[in-house]
PDB file of C-alpha atoms in Angstrom:
ATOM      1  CA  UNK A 949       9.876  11.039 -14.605  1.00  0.00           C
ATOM      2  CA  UNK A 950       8.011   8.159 -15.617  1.00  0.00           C
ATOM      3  CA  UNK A 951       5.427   6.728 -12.904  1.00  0.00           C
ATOM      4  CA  UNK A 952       3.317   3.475 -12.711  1.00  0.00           C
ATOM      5  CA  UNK A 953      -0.021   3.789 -11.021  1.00  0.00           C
ATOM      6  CA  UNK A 954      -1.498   0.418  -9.496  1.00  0.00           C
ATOM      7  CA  UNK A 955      -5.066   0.497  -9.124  1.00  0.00           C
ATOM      8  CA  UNK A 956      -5.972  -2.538  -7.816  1.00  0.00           C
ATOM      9  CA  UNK A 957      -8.544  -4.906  -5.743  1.00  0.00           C
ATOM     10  CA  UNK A 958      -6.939  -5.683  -2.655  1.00  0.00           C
ATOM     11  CA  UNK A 959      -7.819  -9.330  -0.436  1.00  0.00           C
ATOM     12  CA  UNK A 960      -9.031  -8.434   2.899  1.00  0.00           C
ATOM     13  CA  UNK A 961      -6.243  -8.821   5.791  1.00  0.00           C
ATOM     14  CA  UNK A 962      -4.082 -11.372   3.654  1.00  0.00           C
ATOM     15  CA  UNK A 963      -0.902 -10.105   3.321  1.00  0.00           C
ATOM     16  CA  UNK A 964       1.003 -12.739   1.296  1.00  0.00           C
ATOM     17  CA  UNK A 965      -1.927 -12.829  -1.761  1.00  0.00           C
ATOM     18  CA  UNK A 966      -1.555  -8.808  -1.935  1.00  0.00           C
ATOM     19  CA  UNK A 967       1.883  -9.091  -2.321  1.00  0.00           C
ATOM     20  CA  UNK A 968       1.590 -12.222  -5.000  1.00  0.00           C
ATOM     21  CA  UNK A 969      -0.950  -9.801  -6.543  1.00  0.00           C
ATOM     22  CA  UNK A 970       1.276  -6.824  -6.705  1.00  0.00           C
ATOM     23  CA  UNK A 971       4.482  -8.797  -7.969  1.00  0.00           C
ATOM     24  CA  UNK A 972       2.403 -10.304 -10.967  1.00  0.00           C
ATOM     25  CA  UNK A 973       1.204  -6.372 -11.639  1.00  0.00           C
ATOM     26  CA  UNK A 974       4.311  -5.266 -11.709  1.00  0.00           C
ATOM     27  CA  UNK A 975       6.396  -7.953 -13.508  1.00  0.00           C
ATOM     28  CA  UNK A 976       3.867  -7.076 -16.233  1.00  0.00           C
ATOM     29  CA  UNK A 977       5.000  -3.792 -16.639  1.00  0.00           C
ATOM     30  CA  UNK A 978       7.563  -3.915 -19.566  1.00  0.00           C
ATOM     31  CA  UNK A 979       7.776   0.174 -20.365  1.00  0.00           C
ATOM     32  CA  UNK A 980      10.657   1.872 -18.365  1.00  0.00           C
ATOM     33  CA  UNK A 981       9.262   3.252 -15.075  1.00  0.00           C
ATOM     34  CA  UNK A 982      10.925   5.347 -12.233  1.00  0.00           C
ATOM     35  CA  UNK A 983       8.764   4.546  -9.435  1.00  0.00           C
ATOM     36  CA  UNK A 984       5.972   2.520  -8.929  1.00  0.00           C
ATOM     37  CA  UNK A 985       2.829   3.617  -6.830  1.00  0.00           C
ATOM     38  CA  UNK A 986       0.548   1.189  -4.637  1.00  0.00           C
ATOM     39  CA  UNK A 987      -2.037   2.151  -3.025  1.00  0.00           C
ATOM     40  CA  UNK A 988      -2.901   2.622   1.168  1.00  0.00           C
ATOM     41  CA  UNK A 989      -2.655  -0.588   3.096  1.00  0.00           C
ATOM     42  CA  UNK A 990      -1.809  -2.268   0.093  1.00  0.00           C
ATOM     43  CA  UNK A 991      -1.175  -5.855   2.080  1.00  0.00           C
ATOM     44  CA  UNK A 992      -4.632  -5.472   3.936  1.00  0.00           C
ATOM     45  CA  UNK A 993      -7.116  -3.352   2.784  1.00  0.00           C
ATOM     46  CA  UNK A 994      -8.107  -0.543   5.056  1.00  0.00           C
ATOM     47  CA  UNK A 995      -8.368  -2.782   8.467  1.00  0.00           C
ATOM     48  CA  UNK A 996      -8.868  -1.391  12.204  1.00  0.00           C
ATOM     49  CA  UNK A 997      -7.310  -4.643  12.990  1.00  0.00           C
ATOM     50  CA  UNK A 998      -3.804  -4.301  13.198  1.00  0.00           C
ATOM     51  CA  UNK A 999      -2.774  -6.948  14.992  1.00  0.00           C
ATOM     52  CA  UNK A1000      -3.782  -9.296  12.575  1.00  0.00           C
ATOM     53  CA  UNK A1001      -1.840  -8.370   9.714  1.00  0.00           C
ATOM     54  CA  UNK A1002       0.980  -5.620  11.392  1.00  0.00           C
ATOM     55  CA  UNK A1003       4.984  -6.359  10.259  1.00  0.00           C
ATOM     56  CA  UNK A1004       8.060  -4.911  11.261  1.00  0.00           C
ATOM     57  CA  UNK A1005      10.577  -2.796   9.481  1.00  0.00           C
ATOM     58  CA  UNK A1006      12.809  -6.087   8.934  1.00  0.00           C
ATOM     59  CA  UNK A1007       9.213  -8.342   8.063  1.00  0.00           C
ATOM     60  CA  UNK A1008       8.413 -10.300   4.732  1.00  0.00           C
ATOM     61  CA  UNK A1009       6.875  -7.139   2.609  1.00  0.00           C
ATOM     62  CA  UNK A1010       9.589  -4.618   3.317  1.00  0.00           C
ATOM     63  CA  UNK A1011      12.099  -7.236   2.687  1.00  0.00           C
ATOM     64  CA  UNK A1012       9.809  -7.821  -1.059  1.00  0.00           C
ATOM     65  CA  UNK A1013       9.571  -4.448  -1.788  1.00  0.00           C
ATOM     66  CA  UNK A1014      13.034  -4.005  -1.483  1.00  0.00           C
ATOM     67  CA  UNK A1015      13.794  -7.016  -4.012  1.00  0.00           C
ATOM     68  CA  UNK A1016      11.376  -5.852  -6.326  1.00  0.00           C
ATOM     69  CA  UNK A1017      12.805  -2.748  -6.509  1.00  0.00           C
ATOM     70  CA  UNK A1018      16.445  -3.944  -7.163  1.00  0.00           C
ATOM     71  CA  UNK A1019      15.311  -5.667  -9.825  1.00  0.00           C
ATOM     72  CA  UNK A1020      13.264  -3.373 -11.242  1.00  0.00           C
ATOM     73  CA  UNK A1021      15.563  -0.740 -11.031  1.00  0.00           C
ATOM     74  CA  UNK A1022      13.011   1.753 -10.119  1.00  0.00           C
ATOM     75  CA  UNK A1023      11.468   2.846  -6.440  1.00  0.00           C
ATOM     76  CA  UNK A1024       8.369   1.432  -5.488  1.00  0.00           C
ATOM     77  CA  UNK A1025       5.655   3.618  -2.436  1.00  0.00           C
ATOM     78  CA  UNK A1026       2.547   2.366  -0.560  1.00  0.00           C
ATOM     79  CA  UNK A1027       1.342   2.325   2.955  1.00  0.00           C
ATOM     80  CA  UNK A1028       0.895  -0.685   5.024  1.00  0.00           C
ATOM     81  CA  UNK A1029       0.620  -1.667   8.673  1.00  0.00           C
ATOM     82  CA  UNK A1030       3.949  -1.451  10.748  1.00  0.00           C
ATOM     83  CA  UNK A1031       4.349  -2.568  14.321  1.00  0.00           C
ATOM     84  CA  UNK A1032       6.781  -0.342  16.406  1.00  0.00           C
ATOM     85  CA  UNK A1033       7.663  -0.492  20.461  1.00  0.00           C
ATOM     86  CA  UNK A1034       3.965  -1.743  20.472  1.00  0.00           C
ATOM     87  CA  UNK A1035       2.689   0.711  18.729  1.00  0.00           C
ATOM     88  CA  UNK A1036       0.750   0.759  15.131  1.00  0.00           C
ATOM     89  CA  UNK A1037       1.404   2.424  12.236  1.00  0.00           C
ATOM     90  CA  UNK A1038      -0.316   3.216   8.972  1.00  0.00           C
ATOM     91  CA  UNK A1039       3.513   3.882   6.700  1.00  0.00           C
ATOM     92  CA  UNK A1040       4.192   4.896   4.365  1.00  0.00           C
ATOM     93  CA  UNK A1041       7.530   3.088   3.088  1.00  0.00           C
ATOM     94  CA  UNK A1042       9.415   4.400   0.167  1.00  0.00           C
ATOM     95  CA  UNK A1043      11.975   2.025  -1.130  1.00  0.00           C
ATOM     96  CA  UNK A1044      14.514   3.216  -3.367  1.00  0.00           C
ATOM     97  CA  UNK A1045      16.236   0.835  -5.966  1.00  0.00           C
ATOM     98  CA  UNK A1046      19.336   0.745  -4.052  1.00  0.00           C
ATOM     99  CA  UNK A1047      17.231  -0.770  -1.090  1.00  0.00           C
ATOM    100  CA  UNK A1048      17.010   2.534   0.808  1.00  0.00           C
ATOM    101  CA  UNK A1049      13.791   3.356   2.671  1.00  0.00           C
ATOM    102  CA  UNK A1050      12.411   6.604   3.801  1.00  0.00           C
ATOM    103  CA  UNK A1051       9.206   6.134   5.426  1.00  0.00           C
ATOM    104  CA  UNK A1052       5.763   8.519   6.538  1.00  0.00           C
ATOM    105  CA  UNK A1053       3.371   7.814   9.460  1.00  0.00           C
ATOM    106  CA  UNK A1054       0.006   8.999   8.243  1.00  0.00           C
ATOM    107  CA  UNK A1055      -0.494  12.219  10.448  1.00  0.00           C
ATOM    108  CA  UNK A1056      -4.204  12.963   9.540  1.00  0.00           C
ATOM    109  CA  UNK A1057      -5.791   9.050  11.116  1.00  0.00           C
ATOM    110  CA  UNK A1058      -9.626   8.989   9.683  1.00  0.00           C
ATOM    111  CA  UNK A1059     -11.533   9.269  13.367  1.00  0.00           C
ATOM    112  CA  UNK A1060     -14.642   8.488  11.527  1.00  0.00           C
ATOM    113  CA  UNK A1061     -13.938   4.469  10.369  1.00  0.00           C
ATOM    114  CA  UNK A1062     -12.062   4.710  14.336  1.00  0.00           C
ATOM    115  CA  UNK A1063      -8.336   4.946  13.098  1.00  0.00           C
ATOM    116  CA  UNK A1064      -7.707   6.903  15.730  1.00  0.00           C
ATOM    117  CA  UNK A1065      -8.273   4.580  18.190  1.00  0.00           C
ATOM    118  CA  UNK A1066      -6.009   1.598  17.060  1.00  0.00           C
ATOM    119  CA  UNK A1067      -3.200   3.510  15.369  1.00  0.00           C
ATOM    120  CA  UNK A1068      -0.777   6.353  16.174  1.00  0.00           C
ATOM    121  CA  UNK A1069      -0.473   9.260  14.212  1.00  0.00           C
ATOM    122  CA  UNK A1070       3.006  10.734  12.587  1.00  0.00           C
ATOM    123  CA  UNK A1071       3.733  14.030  13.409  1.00  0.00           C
ATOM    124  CA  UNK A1072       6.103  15.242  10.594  1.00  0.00           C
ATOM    125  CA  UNK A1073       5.681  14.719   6.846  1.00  0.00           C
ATOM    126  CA  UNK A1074       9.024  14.006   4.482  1.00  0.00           C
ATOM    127  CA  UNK A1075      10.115  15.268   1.544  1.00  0.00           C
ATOM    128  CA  UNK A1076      11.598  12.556  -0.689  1.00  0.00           C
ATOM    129  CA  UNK A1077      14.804  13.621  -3.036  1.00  0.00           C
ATOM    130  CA  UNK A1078      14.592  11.188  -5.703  1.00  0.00           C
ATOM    131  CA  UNK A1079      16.136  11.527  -9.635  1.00  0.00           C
ATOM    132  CA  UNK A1080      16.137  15.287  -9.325  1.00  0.00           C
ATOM    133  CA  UNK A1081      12.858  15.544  -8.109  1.00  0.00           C
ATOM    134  CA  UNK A1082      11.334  16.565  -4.734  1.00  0.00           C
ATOM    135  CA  UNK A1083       8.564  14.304  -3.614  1.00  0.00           C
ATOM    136  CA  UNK A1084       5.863  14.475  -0.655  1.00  0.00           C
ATOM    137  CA  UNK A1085       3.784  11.444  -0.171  1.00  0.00           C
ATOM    138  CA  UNK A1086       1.259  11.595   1.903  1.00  0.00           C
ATOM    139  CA  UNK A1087      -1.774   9.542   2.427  1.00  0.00           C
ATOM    140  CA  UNK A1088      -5.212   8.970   1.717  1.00  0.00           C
ATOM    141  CA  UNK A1089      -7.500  11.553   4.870  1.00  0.00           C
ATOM    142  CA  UNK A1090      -4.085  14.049   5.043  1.00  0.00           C
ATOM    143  CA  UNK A1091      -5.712  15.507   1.347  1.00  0.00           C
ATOM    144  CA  UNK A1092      -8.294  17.252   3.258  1.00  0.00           C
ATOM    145  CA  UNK A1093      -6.198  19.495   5.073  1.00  0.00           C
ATOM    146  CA  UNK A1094      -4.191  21.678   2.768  1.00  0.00           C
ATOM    147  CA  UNK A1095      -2.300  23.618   5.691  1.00  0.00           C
ATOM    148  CA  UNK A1096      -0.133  20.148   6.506  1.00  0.00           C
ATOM    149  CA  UNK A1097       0.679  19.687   2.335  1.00  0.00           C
ATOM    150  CA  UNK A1098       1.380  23.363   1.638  1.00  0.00           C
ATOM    151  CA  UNK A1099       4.425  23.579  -0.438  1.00  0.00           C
ATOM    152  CA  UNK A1100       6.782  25.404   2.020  1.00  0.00           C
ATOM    153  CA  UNK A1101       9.905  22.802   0.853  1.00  0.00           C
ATOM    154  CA  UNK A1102       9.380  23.908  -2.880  1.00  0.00           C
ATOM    155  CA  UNK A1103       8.846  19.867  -4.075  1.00  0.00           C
ATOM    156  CA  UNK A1104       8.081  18.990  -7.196  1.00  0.00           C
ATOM    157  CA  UNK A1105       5.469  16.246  -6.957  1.00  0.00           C
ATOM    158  CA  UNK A1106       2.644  15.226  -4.222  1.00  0.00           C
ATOM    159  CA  UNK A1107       2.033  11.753  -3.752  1.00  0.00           C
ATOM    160  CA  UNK A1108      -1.547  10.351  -2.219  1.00  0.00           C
ATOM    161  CA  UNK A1109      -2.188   6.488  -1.788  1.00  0.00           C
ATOM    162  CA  UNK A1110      -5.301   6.393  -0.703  1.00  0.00           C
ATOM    163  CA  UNK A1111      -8.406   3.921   0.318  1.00  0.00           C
ATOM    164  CA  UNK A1112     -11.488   6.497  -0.826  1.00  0.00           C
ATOM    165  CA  UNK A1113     -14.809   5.019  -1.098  1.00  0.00           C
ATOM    166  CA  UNK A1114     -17.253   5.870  -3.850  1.00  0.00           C
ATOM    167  CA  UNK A1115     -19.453   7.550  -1.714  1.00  0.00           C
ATOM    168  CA  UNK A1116     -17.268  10.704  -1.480  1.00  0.00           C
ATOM    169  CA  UNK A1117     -15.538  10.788  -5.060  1.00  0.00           C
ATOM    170  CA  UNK A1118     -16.454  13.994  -5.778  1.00  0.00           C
ATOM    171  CA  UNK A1119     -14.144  15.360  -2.917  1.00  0.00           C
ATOM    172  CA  UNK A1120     -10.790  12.934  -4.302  1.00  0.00           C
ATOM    173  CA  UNK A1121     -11.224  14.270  -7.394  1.00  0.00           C
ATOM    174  CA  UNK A1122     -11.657  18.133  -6.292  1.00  0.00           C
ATOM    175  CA  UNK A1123      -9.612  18.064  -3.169  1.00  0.00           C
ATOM    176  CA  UNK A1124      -6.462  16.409  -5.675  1.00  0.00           C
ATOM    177  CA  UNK A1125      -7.197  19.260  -8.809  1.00  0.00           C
ATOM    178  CA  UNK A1126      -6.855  21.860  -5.546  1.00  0.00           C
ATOM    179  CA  UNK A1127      -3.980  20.466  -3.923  1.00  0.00           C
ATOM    180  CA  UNK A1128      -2.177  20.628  -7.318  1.00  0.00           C
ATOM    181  CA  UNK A1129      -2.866  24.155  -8.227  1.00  0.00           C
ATOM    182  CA  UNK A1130      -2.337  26.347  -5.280  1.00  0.00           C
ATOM    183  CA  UNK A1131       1.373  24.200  -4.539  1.00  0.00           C
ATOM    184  CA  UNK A1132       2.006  24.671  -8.032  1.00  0.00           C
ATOM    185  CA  UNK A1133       3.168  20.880  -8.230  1.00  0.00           C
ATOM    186  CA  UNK A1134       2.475  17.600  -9.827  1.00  0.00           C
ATOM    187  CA  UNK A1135      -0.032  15.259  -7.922  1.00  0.00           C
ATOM    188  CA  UNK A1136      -0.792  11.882  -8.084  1.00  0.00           C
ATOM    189  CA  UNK A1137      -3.408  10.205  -6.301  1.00  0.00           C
ATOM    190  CA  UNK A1138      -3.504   6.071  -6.188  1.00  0.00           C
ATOM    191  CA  UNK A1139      -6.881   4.353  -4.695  1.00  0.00           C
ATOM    192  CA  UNK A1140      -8.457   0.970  -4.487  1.00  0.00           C
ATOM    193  CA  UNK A1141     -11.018  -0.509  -6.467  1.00  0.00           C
ATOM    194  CA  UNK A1142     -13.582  -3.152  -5.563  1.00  0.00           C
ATOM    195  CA  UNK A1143     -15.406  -3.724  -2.072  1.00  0.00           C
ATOM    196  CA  UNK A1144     -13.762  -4.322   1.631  1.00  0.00           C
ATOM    197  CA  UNK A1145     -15.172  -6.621   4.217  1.00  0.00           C
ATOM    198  CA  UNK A1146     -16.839  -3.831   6.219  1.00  0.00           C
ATOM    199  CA  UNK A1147     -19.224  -3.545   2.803  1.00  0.00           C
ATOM    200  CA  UNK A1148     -17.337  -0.187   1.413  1.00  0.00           C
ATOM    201  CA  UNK A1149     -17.038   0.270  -2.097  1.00  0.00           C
ATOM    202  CA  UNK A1150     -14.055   1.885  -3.508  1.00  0.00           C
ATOM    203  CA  UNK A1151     -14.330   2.513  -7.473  1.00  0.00           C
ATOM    204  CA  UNK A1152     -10.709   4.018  -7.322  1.00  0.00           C
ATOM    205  CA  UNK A1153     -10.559   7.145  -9.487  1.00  0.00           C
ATOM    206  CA  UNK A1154      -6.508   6.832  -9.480  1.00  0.00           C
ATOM    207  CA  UNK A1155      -5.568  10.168 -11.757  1.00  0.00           C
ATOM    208  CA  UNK A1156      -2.394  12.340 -12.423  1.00  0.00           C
ATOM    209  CA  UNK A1157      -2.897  16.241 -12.253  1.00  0.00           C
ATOM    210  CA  UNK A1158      -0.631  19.140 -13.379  1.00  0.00           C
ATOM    211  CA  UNK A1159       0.693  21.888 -11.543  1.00  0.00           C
ATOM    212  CA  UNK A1160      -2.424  24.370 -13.539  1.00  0.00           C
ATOM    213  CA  UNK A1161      -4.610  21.133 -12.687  1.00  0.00           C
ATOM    214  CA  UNK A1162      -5.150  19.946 -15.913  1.00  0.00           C
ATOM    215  CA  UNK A1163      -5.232  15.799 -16.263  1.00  0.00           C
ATOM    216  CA  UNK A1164      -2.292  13.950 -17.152  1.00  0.00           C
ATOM    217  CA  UNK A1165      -4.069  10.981 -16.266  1.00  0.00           C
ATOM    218  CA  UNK A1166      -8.031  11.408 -16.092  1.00  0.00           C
ATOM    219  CA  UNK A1167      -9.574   9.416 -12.943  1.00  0.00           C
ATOM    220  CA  UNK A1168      -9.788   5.496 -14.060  1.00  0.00           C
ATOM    221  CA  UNK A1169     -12.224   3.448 -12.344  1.00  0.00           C
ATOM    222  CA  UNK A1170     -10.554  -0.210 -14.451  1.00  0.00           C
ATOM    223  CA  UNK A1171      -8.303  -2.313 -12.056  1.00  0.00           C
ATOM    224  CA  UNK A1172      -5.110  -1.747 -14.453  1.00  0.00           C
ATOM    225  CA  UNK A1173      -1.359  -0.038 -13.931  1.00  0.00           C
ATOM    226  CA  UNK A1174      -1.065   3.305 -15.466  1.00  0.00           C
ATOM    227  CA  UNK A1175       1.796   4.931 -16.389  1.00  0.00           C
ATOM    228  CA  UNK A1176       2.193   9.116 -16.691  1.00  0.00           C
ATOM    229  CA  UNK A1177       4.956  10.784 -17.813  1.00  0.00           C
ATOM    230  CA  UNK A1178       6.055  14.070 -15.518  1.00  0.00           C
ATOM    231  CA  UNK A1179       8.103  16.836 -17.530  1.00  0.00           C
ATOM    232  CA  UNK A1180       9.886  18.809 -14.043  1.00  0.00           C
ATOM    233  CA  UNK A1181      11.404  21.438 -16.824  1.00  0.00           C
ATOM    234  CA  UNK A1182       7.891  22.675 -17.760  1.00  0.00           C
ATOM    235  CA  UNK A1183       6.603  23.138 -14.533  1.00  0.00           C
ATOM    236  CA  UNK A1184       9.762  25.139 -13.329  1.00  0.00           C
ATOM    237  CA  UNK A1185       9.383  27.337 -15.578  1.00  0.00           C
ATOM    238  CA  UNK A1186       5.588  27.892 -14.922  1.00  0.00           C
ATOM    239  CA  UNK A1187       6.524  28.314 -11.589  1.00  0.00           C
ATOM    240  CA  UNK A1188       8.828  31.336 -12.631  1.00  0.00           C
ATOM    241  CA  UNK A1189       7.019  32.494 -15.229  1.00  0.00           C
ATOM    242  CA  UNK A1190       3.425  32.863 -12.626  1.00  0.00           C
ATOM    243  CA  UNK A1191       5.637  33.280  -9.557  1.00  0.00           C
ATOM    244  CA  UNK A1192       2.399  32.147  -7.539  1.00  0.00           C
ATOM    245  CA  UNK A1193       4.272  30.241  -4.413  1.00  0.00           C
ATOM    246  CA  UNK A1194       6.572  33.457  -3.710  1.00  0.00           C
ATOM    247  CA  UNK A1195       3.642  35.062  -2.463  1.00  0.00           C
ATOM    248  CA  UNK A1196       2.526  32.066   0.027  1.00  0.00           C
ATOM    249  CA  UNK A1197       2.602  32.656   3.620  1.00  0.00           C
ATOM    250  CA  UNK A1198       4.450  31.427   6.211  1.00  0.00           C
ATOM    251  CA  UNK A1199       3.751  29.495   8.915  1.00  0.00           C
ATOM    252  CA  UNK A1200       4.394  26.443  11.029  1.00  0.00           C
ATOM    253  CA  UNK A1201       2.593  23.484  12.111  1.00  0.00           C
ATOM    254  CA  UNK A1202       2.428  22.800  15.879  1.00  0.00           C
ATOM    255  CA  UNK A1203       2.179  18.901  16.903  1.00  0.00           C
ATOM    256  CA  UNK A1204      -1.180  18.584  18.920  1.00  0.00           C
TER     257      UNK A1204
END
């Protein structure tokens, strides 16, 4: 599979120049790509002020993302705020070429920015069946808590979009090597460069790792797209050969 990583500035709470920004990024891609990765509140930046830039399912960047993709040929994922029977939402929306979405409410909301208090939580995480391959995308604070991504569904690759500031890099990049090895998959992590309008820095560190947790993509700090090639073949049969996941317990997650 081949995937495009955006790393990108994003305009505080303006909606319509994220998405001009995005289209010109990805127009600009001329390789063949699969799917296309934006990062976490990709229209807004990382706001506690939903009502100022929330859509619906049917709004103006759904109904985008879903021509981009068409003519692209290839499936495009990011989060973004959704309005839903009054309640907000920080989704995760994959679009498939066909114009098919799947979507994931972030079930891990950061309490310490207050996303707790202004969005509602998801309660089950999705497993994506796309070109063969099994994909979980999750989203940005959910990395820290390895018990909600374990690999119980056998997928193939782990998807984070993410709004990490600089001050705690160190944990994105060992959190995403960890997540990697002990589900034996593929993961991909997607963050924002440049500085929000609370005065956060973000220096993005957007990186591919391999199911050992070697780099496929070393963390980038440049606002550029990325592309990584994923071979599912050679990680299948590392999985067999190590047999590491048929030894993982079992358990299930209760909803709080």
């Amino acid at each position: 599979m081949q995937v495009t990583l955006i790393q990108a500035p994003l305009i505080w709470e303006n909606p319509k120049r994220n998405r001009d920004y995005f289209e010109t990024k990805i127009n600009e891609i001329t390789s063949a790509v699969d799917l296309i990765v934006l990062p976490e509140m990709f229209t807004s930046g990382f706001t506690m002020n939903p009502e100022h830039v929330a859509e619906t399912m049917e709004g103006k960047t759904i109904t985008w993302l879903k021509v981009l993709a068409k003519a692209r040929k290839c499936a495009i994922t990011g989060s973004l705020v959704i309005v839903e029977n009054g309640n907000f939402y920080n989704r995760l929306v994959f679009v498939f070429p066909s114009g098919a979405i799947q979507f994931y409410d972030k079930r891990h909301l950061f309490t310490l920015a207050g996303e707790d208090k202004v969005y509602t939580c998801g309660n089950q995480k999705i497993v994506v069946d796309y070109l063969g391959w099994k994909i979980c995308p999750l989203i940005c604070y959910d990395l820290r808590f390895p018990a909600f991504s374990r690999n119980n569904e056998d997928y193939d690759l782990l998807i984070y979009v993410a709004s990490w500031p600089k001050i705690r890099t160190n944990a994105w990049d060992a959190l995403l090597k960890a997540r990697a090895i002990e589900n034996m998959s593929y993961a991909i992590g997607v963050n924002r460069i440049g500085t929000d309008a609370n005065g956060y820095e973000y220096i993005g560190h957007s990186q591919a790792v391999d199911f050992l947790g070697n780099y496929v993509l070393e963390p980038e700090e440049s606002e550029s797209s990325f592309l990584v090639v994923l071979d599912k073949e050679k990680m299948l049969e590392t999985r067999q050969k190590l047999g590491f996941l048929n030894d993982r317990d079992c358990f299930e997650i209760k909803n709080s």
